[in-house]
């Protein structure tokens, strides 16, 4: 279905609400092979005067190496019908499985980055990493460290400048 380019704030509420169940982050390797992982933490805002999607990826994820290599990712808002796929992409690694093939997802070219979009999703954010840094244990509230990092694997925080946003016309009916 034809996707229309929209402003980055257009579906911000729907996108941030969906973090409760999970958004789908896509990155790709040098050959263009895509991988998808579920994210539950993230933020959309303005930093350095640019629209930004901030995501947090643990070094243990296959996705981590792909973003490190490519410096790009897309974030895709799934429809409710993809709930099982969201759970799957949040528990299985792209090291062990082609999640696109396994879940019958269609990868389509993005407008401004090499990481593809997921056709079956409703809203798509194309992002170019303009900054990254790591969560520093000594700068973090100790209760957060013990709750979320019992075995380390501290997230890397990626600041993805939003270079294009597109949406499926059917989202207004969802
Ligand atoms: C609802 C949900 C939200 C998640 N959010 C994140 C996240 O924000 N950052 C992260 O590093 N992992 C997150 N995960 C875990 C990854 O999605 C999971 O480890 C995935 O298998 C990694 O895939 P990959 O190895 O192919 O990159 C989440 C999992 C679920 C189910």
PDB file of C-alpha atoms and ligand atoms in Angstrom:
ATOM      1  CA  UNK A   1       0.000   0.000   0.000  1.00  0.00           C
ATOM      2  CA  UNK A   2       1.152   3.523  -0.819  1.00  0.00           C
ATOM      3  CA  UNK A   3       2.723   5.246   2.207  1.00  0.00           C
ATOM      4  CA  UNK A   4       2.477   8.992   2.586  1.00  0.00           C
ATOM      5  CA  UNK A   5       5.254  11.199   3.923  1.00  0.00           C
ATOM      6  CA  UNK A   6       4.140  12.943   7.134  1.00  0.00           C
ATOM      7  CA  UNK A   7       5.629  15.246   9.765  1.00  0.00           C
ATOM      8  CA  UNK A   8       7.531  13.609  12.632  1.00  0.00           C
ATOM      9  CA  UNK A   9       4.956  14.759  15.235  1.00  0.00           C
ATOM     10  CA  UNK A  10       1.930  13.470  13.288  1.00  0.00           C
ATOM     11  CA  UNK A  11       1.742  10.027  14.936  1.00  0.00           C
ATOM     12  CA  UNK A  12       3.934  10.700  17.964  1.00  0.00           C
ATOM     13  CA  UNK A  13       1.192   9.854  20.474  1.00  0.00           C
ATOM     14  CA  UNK A  14       0.372   6.524  18.802  1.00  0.00           C
ATOM     15  CA  UNK A  15       4.072   5.698  18.524  1.00  0.00           C
ATOM     16  CA  UNK A  16       4.938   6.500  22.144  1.00  0.00           C
ATOM     17  CA  UNK A  17       1.867   4.595  23.377  1.00  0.00           C
ATOM     18  CA  UNK A  18       2.989   1.566  21.380  1.00  0.00           C
ATOM     19  CA  UNK A  19       6.253   1.440  23.346  1.00  0.00           C
ATOM     20  CA  UNK A  20       4.189  -0.338  26.031  1.00  0.00           C
ATOM     21  CA  UNK A  21       3.761  -3.325  23.740  1.00  0.00           C
ATOM     22  CA  UNK A  22       6.764  -2.795  21.473  1.00  0.00           C
ATOM     23  CA  UNK A  23       7.916  -1.076  18.296  1.00  0.00           C
ATOM     24  CA  UNK A  24       9.948  -2.802  15.596  1.00  0.00           C
ATOM     25  CA  UNK A  25      13.463  -1.525  14.956  1.00  0.00           C
ATOM     26  CA  UNK A  26      15.079  -2.574  11.667  1.00  0.00           C
ATOM     27  CA  UNK A  27      18.768  -2.435  10.839  1.00  0.00           C
ATOM     28  CA  UNK A  28      20.721  -4.060   8.015  1.00  0.00           C
ATOM     29  CA  UNK A  29      24.156  -5.507   7.335  1.00  0.00           C
ATOM     30  CA  UNK A  30      26.614  -4.437   4.604  1.00  0.00           C
ATOM     31  CA  UNK A  31      24.880  -6.707   2.078  1.00  0.00           C
ATOM     32  CA  UNK A  32      21.519  -5.142   2.900  1.00  0.00           C
ATOM     33  CA  UNK A  33      20.160  -8.164   4.829  1.00  0.00           C
ATOM     34  CA  UNK A  34      17.659  -6.744   7.304  1.00  0.00           C
ATOM     35  CA  UNK A  35      17.099  -7.742  10.922  1.00  0.00           C
ATOM     36  CA  UNK A  36      14.226  -6.700  13.161  1.00  0.00           C
ATOM     37  CA  UNK A  37      14.144  -6.401  16.946  1.00  0.00           C
ATOM     38  CA  UNK A  38      11.461  -5.235  19.354  1.00  0.00           C
ATOM     39  CA  UNK A  39      12.093  -2.097  21.417  1.00  0.00           C
ATOM     40  CA  UNK A  40      10.139  -0.958  24.446  1.00  0.00           C
ATOM     41  CA  UNK A  41      12.206   2.044  25.389  1.00  0.00           C
ATOM     42  CA  UNK A  42      12.684   5.137  23.283  1.00  0.00           C
ATOM     43  CA  UNK A  43      11.819   8.751  22.871  1.00  0.00           C
ATOM     44  CA  UNK A  44      10.974  11.246  20.143  1.00  0.00           C
ATOM     45  CA  UNK A  45      11.999  14.878  20.537  1.00  0.00           C
ATOM     46  CA  UNK A  46      14.124  17.717  19.300  1.00  0.00           C
ATOM     47  CA  UNK A  47      17.869  17.795  19.996  1.00  0.00           C
ATOM     48  CA  UNK A  48      20.395  20.083  18.327  1.00  0.00           C
ATOM     49  CA  UNK A  49      17.425  21.629  16.550  1.00  0.00           C
ATOM     50  CA  UNK A  50      16.763  18.320  14.768  1.00  0.00           C
ATOM     51  CA  UNK A  51      13.944  15.816  15.122  1.00  0.00           C
ATOM     52  CA  UNK A  52      15.363  12.828  16.983  1.00  0.00           C
ATOM     53  CA  UNK A  53      14.346   9.252  17.783  1.00  0.00           C
ATOM     54  CA  UNK A  54      16.407   8.066  20.754  1.00  0.00           C
ATOM     55  CA  UNK A  55      16.614   4.286  21.211  1.00  0.00           C
ATOM     56  CA  UNK A  56      18.531   2.064  23.643  1.00  0.00           C
ATOM     57  CA  UNK A  57      20.164  -1.159  22.487  1.00  0.00           C
ATOM     58  CA  UNK A  58      22.131  -3.579  24.662  1.00  0.00           C
ATOM     59  CA  UNK A  59      25.525  -4.708  23.297  1.00  0.00           C
ATOM     60  CA  UNK A  60      24.387  -8.343  23.454  1.00  0.00           C
ATOM     61  CA  UNK A  61      21.812  -7.747  20.676  1.00  0.00           C
ATOM     62  CA  UNK A  62      22.635  -8.724  17.094  1.00  0.00           C
ATOM     63  CA  UNK A  63      21.106  -5.357  16.192  1.00  0.00           C
ATOM     64  CA  UNK A  64      23.876  -3.571  18.118  1.00  0.00           C
ATOM     65  CA  UNK A  65      26.585  -4.682  15.673  1.00  0.00           C
ATOM     66  CA  UNK A  66      24.391  -3.810  12.698  1.00  0.00           C
ATOM     67  CA  UNK A  67      23.765  -0.240  13.902  1.00  0.00           C
ATOM     68  CA  UNK A  68      27.440   0.131  14.773  1.00  0.00           C
ATOM     69  CA  UNK A  69      28.331  -0.835  11.184  1.00  0.00           C
ATOM     70  CA  UNK A  70      25.658   1.083   9.324  1.00  0.00           C
ATOM     71  CA  UNK A  71      24.890   4.084  11.555  1.00  0.00           C
ATOM     72  CA  UNK A  72      21.229   3.806  10.561  1.00  0.00           C
ATOM     73  CA  UNK A  73      17.960   2.230  11.618  1.00  0.00           C
ATOM     74  CA  UNK A  74      14.233   2.504  11.107  1.00  0.00           C
ATOM     75  CA  UNK A  75      11.500   2.311  13.737  1.00  0.00           C
ATOM     76  CA  UNK A  76       8.177   0.838  12.643  1.00  0.00           C
ATOM     77  CA  UNK A  77       4.819   1.028  14.409  1.00  0.00           C
ATOM     78  CA  UNK A  78       3.100  -2.370  14.118  1.00  0.00           C
ATOM     79  CA  UNK A  79      -0.663  -2.885  13.931  1.00  0.00           C
ATOM     80  CA  UNK A  80      -2.291  -4.839  16.765  1.00  0.00           C
ATOM     81  CA  UNK A  81      -2.509  -7.948  14.575  1.00  0.00           C
ATOM     82  CA  UNK A  82       1.279  -8.210  14.686  1.00  0.00           C
ATOM     83  CA  UNK A  83       1.377  -8.676  18.478  1.00  0.00           C
ATOM     84  CA  UNK A  84       2.739 -12.228  18.208  1.00  0.00           C
ATOM     85  CA  UNK A  85       5.400 -11.078  15.762  1.00  0.00           C
ATOM     86  CA  UNK A  86       6.403  -8.292  18.140  1.00  0.00           C
ATOM     87  CA  UNK A  87       6.826 -10.840  20.946  1.00  0.00           C
ATOM     88  CA  UNK A  88       8.801 -13.131  18.620  1.00  0.00           C
ATOM     89  CA  UNK A  89      11.148 -10.348  17.464  1.00  0.00           C
ATOM     90  CA  UNK A  90      11.718  -9.480  21.117  1.00  0.00           C
ATOM     91  CA  UNK A  91      12.800 -12.963  22.117  1.00  0.00           C
ATOM     92  CA  UNK A  92      14.626 -14.483  19.138  1.00  0.00           C
ATOM     93  CA  UNK A  93      17.942 -13.169  17.801  1.00  0.00           C
ATOM     94  CA  UNK A  94      18.780 -12.458  14.188  1.00  0.00           C
ATOM     95  CA  UNK A  95      21.972 -14.425  14.828  1.00  0.00           C
ATOM     96  CA  UNK A  96      19.868 -17.592  14.896  1.00  0.00           C
ATOM     97  CA  UNK A  97      17.007 -16.845  12.566  1.00  0.00           C
ATOM     98  CA  UNK A  98      15.846 -14.702   9.641  1.00  0.00           C
ATOM     99  CA  UNK A  99      12.956 -13.026  11.461  1.00  0.00           C
ATOM    100  CA  UNK A 100      11.592 -11.378   8.315  1.00  0.00           C
ATOM    101  CA  UNK A 101      11.230 -14.763   6.630  1.00  0.00           C
ATOM    102  CA  UNK A 102      10.067 -16.586   9.746  1.00  0.00           C
ATOM    103  CA  UNK A 103       7.261 -14.070  10.399  1.00  0.00           C
ATOM    104  CA  UNK A 104       6.386 -13.337   6.753  1.00  0.00           C
ATOM    105  CA  UNK A 105       7.365  -9.670   7.026  1.00  0.00           C
ATOM    106  CA  UNK A 106       7.976  -7.666   3.846  1.00  0.00           C
ATOM    107  CA  UNK A 107      10.998  -5.377   3.744  1.00  0.00           C
ATOM    108  CA  UNK A 108      10.593  -2.299   1.550  1.00  0.00           C
ATOM    109  CA  UNK A 109      13.147   0.351   0.663  1.00  0.00           C
ATOM    110  CA  UNK A 110      13.187   3.449   2.835  1.00  0.00           C
ATOM    111  CA  UNK A 111      13.319   6.929   1.294  1.00  0.00           C
ATOM    112  CA  UNK A 112      16.462   8.249   2.985  1.00  0.00           C
ATOM    113  CA  UNK A 113      18.396   5.384   4.654  1.00  0.00           C
ATOM    114  CA  UNK A 114      19.556   1.918   3.614  1.00  0.00           C
ATOM    115  CA  UNK A 115      17.812   0.125   6.506  1.00  0.00           C
ATOM    116  CA  UNK A 116      14.465  -0.974   5.110  1.00  0.00           C
ATOM    117  CA  UNK A 117      10.941  -0.483   6.449  1.00  0.00           C
ATOM    118  CA  UNK A 118       8.372  -3.150   7.319  1.00  0.00           C
ATOM    119  CA  UNK A 119       5.538  -2.933   4.808  1.00  0.00           C
ATOM    120  CA  UNK A 120       2.978  -4.432   7.231  1.00  0.00           C
ATOM    121  CA  UNK A 121       3.558  -1.615   9.770  1.00  0.00           C
ATOM    122  CA  UNK A 122       1.608   1.628   9.976  1.00  0.00           C
ATOM    123  CA  UNK A 123       4.160   4.364  10.629  1.00  0.00           C
ATOM    124  CA  UNK A 124       7.862   4.378   9.752  1.00  0.00           C
ATOM    125  CA  UNK A 125      10.662   6.573  11.117  1.00  0.00           C
ATOM    126  CA  UNK A 126      13.925   6.650   9.145  1.00  0.00           C
ATOM    127  CA  UNK A 127      16.879   7.522  11.338  1.00  0.00           C
ATOM    128  CA  UNK A 128      20.562   8.355  10.912  1.00  0.00           C
ATOM    129  CA  UNK A 129      22.726   8.046  14.026  1.00  0.00           C
ATOM    130  CA  UNK A 130      24.235  11.455  14.798  1.00  0.00           C
ATOM    131  CA  UNK A 131      25.378  10.618  18.333  1.00  0.00           C
ATOM    132  CA  UNK A 132      25.734   7.624  20.600  1.00  0.00           C
ATOM    133  CA  UNK A 133      26.812   7.124  24.176  1.00  0.00           C
ATOM    134  CA  UNK A 134      26.650   4.439  26.832  1.00  0.00           C
ATOM    135  CA  UNK A 135      24.620   4.231  30.005  1.00  0.00           C
ATOM    136  CA  UNK A 136      27.166   4.805  32.776  1.00  0.00           C
ATOM    137  CA  UNK A 137      26.541   2.632  35.849  1.00  0.00           C
ATOM    138  CA  UNK A 138      28.199   5.099  38.203  1.00  0.00           C
ATOM    139  CA  UNK A 139      25.931   7.913  36.985  1.00  0.00           C
ATOM    140  CA  UNK A 140      22.723   5.868  37.269  1.00  0.00           C
ATOM    141  CA  UNK A 141      20.392   5.563  40.269  1.00  0.00           C
ATOM    142  CA  UNK A 142      21.466   2.396  42.076  1.00  0.00           C
ATOM    143  CA  UNK A 143      17.919   1.013  42.180  1.00  0.00           C
ATOM    144  CA  UNK A 144      17.755   1.236  38.360  1.00  0.00           C
ATOM    145  CA  UNK A 145      21.118  -0.528  38.064  1.00  0.00           C
ATOM    146  CA  UNK A 146      19.983  -3.411  40.277  1.00  0.00           C
ATOM    147  CA  UNK A 147      16.543  -3.652  38.621  1.00  0.00           C
ATOM    148  CA  UNK A 148      17.577  -3.475  34.973  1.00  0.00           C
ATOM    149  CA  UNK A 149      21.261  -4.440  34.845  1.00  0.00           C
ATOM    150  CA  UNK A 150      21.824  -7.442  37.150  1.00  0.00           C
ATOM    151  CA  UNK A 151      24.268  -8.859  34.614  1.00  0.00           C
ATOM    152  CA  UNK A 152      25.623  -5.618  33.143  1.00  0.00           C
ATOM    153  CA  UNK A 153      25.022  -5.332  29.377  1.00  0.00           C
ATOM    154  CA  UNK A 154      24.424  -1.601  29.766  1.00  0.00           C
ATOM    155  CA  UNK A 155      22.531  -0.075  26.875  1.00  0.00           C
ATOM    156  CA  UNK A 156      24.097   2.052  24.206  1.00  0.00           C
ATOM    157  CA  UNK A 157      21.931   5.095  23.574  1.00  0.00           C
ATOM    158  CA  UNK A 158      21.537   5.962  19.893  1.00  0.00           C
ATOM    159  CA  UNK A 159      20.393   9.416  18.861  1.00  0.00           C
ATOM    160  CA  UNK A 160      18.797   8.867  15.459  1.00  0.00           C
ATOM    161  CA  UNK A 161      18.053  12.012  13.524  1.00  0.00           C
ATOM    162  CA  UNK A 162      14.696  11.460  11.877  1.00  0.00           C
ATOM    163  CA  UNK A 163      15.275  11.951   8.165  1.00  0.00           C
ATOM    164  CA  UNK A 164      11.841  10.872   6.933  1.00  0.00           C
ATOM    165  CA  UNK A 165       8.521   9.690   8.370  1.00  0.00           C
ATOM    166  CA  UNK A 166       5.872   7.883   6.359  1.00  0.00           C
ATOM    167  CA  UNK A 167       2.533   6.374   7.263  1.00  0.00           C
ATOM    168  CA  UNK A 168      -0.073   4.095   5.866  1.00  0.00           C
ATOM    169  CA  UNK A 169      -3.348   5.923   5.106  1.00  0.00           C
ATOM    170  CA  UNK A 170      -5.240   3.218   7.058  1.00  0.00           C
ATOM    171  CA  UNK A 171      -3.705   4.239  10.400  1.00  0.00           C
ATOM    172  CA  UNK A 172      -6.389   6.861  11.037  1.00  0.00           C
ATOM    173  CA  UNK A 173      -8.905   3.989  11.208  1.00  0.00           C
ATOM    174  CA  UNK A 174      -6.860   1.967  13.760  1.00  0.00           C
TER     175      UNK A 174
HETATM  176  C1  LIG B   1       8.466  -5.637  24.611  1.00  0.00           C
HETATM  177  C2  LIG B   1       9.977  -5.751  24.427  1.00  0.00           C
HETATM  178  C3  LIG B   1      10.752  -4.604  24.438  1.00  0.00           C
HETATM  179  C4  LIG B   1      12.144  -4.682  24.288  1.00  0.00           C
HETATM  180  N1  LIG B   1      12.886  -3.533  24.304  1.00  0.00           N
HETATM  181  C5  LIG B   1      14.229  -3.574  24.121  1.00  0.00           C
HETATM  182  C6  LIG B   1      14.988  -2.362  24.073  1.00  0.00           C
HETATM  183  O1  LIG B   1      14.461  -1.233  24.125  1.00  0.00           O
HETATM  184  N2  LIG B   1      16.344  -2.476  23.950  1.00  0.00           N
HETATM  185  C7  LIG B   1      16.976  -3.704  23.878  1.00  0.00           C
HETATM  186  O2  LIG B   1      18.204  -3.749  23.774  1.00  0.00           O
HETATM  187  N3  LIG B   1      16.260  -4.863  23.874  1.00  0.00           N
HETATM  188  C8  LIG B   1      14.904  -4.827  23.981  1.00  0.00           C
HETATM  189  N4  LIG B   1      14.170  -5.987  23.968  1.00  0.00           N
HETATM  190  C9  LIG B   1      14.850  -7.275  23.753  1.00  0.00           C
HETATM  191  C10 LIG B   1      15.202  -7.525  22.265  1.00  0.00           C
HETATM  192  O3  LIG B   1      14.113  -7.218  21.425  1.00  0.00           O
HETATM  193  C11 LIG B   1      15.575  -9.023  22.079  1.00  0.00           C
HETATM  194  O4  LIG B   1      16.710  -9.313  22.863  1.00  0.00           O
HETATM  195  C12 LIG B   1      15.795  -9.398  20.620  1.00  0.00           C
HETATM  196  O5  LIG B   1      15.779 -10.808  20.511  1.00  0.00           O
HETATM  197  C13 LIG B   1      17.103  -8.854  20.057  1.00  0.00           C
HETATM  198  O6  LIG B   1      17.170  -9.236  18.710  1.00  0.00           O
HETATM  199  P1  LIG B   1      18.530  -9.258  17.876  1.00  0.00           P
HETATM  200  O7  LIG B   1      19.509 -10.142  18.639  1.00  0.00           O
HETATM  201  O8  LIG B   1      18.136  -9.864  16.553  1.00  0.00           O
HETATM  202  O9  LIG B   1      18.987  -7.851  17.768  1.00  0.00           O
HETATM  203  C14 LIG B   1      12.771  -5.932  24.124  1.00  0.00           C
HETATM  204  C15 LIG B   1      11.982  -7.104  24.099  1.00  0.00           C
HETATM  205  C16 LIG B   1      10.606  -7.014  24.246  1.00  0.00           C
HETATM  206  C17 LIG B   1       9.770  -8.276  24.203  1.00  0.00           C
END
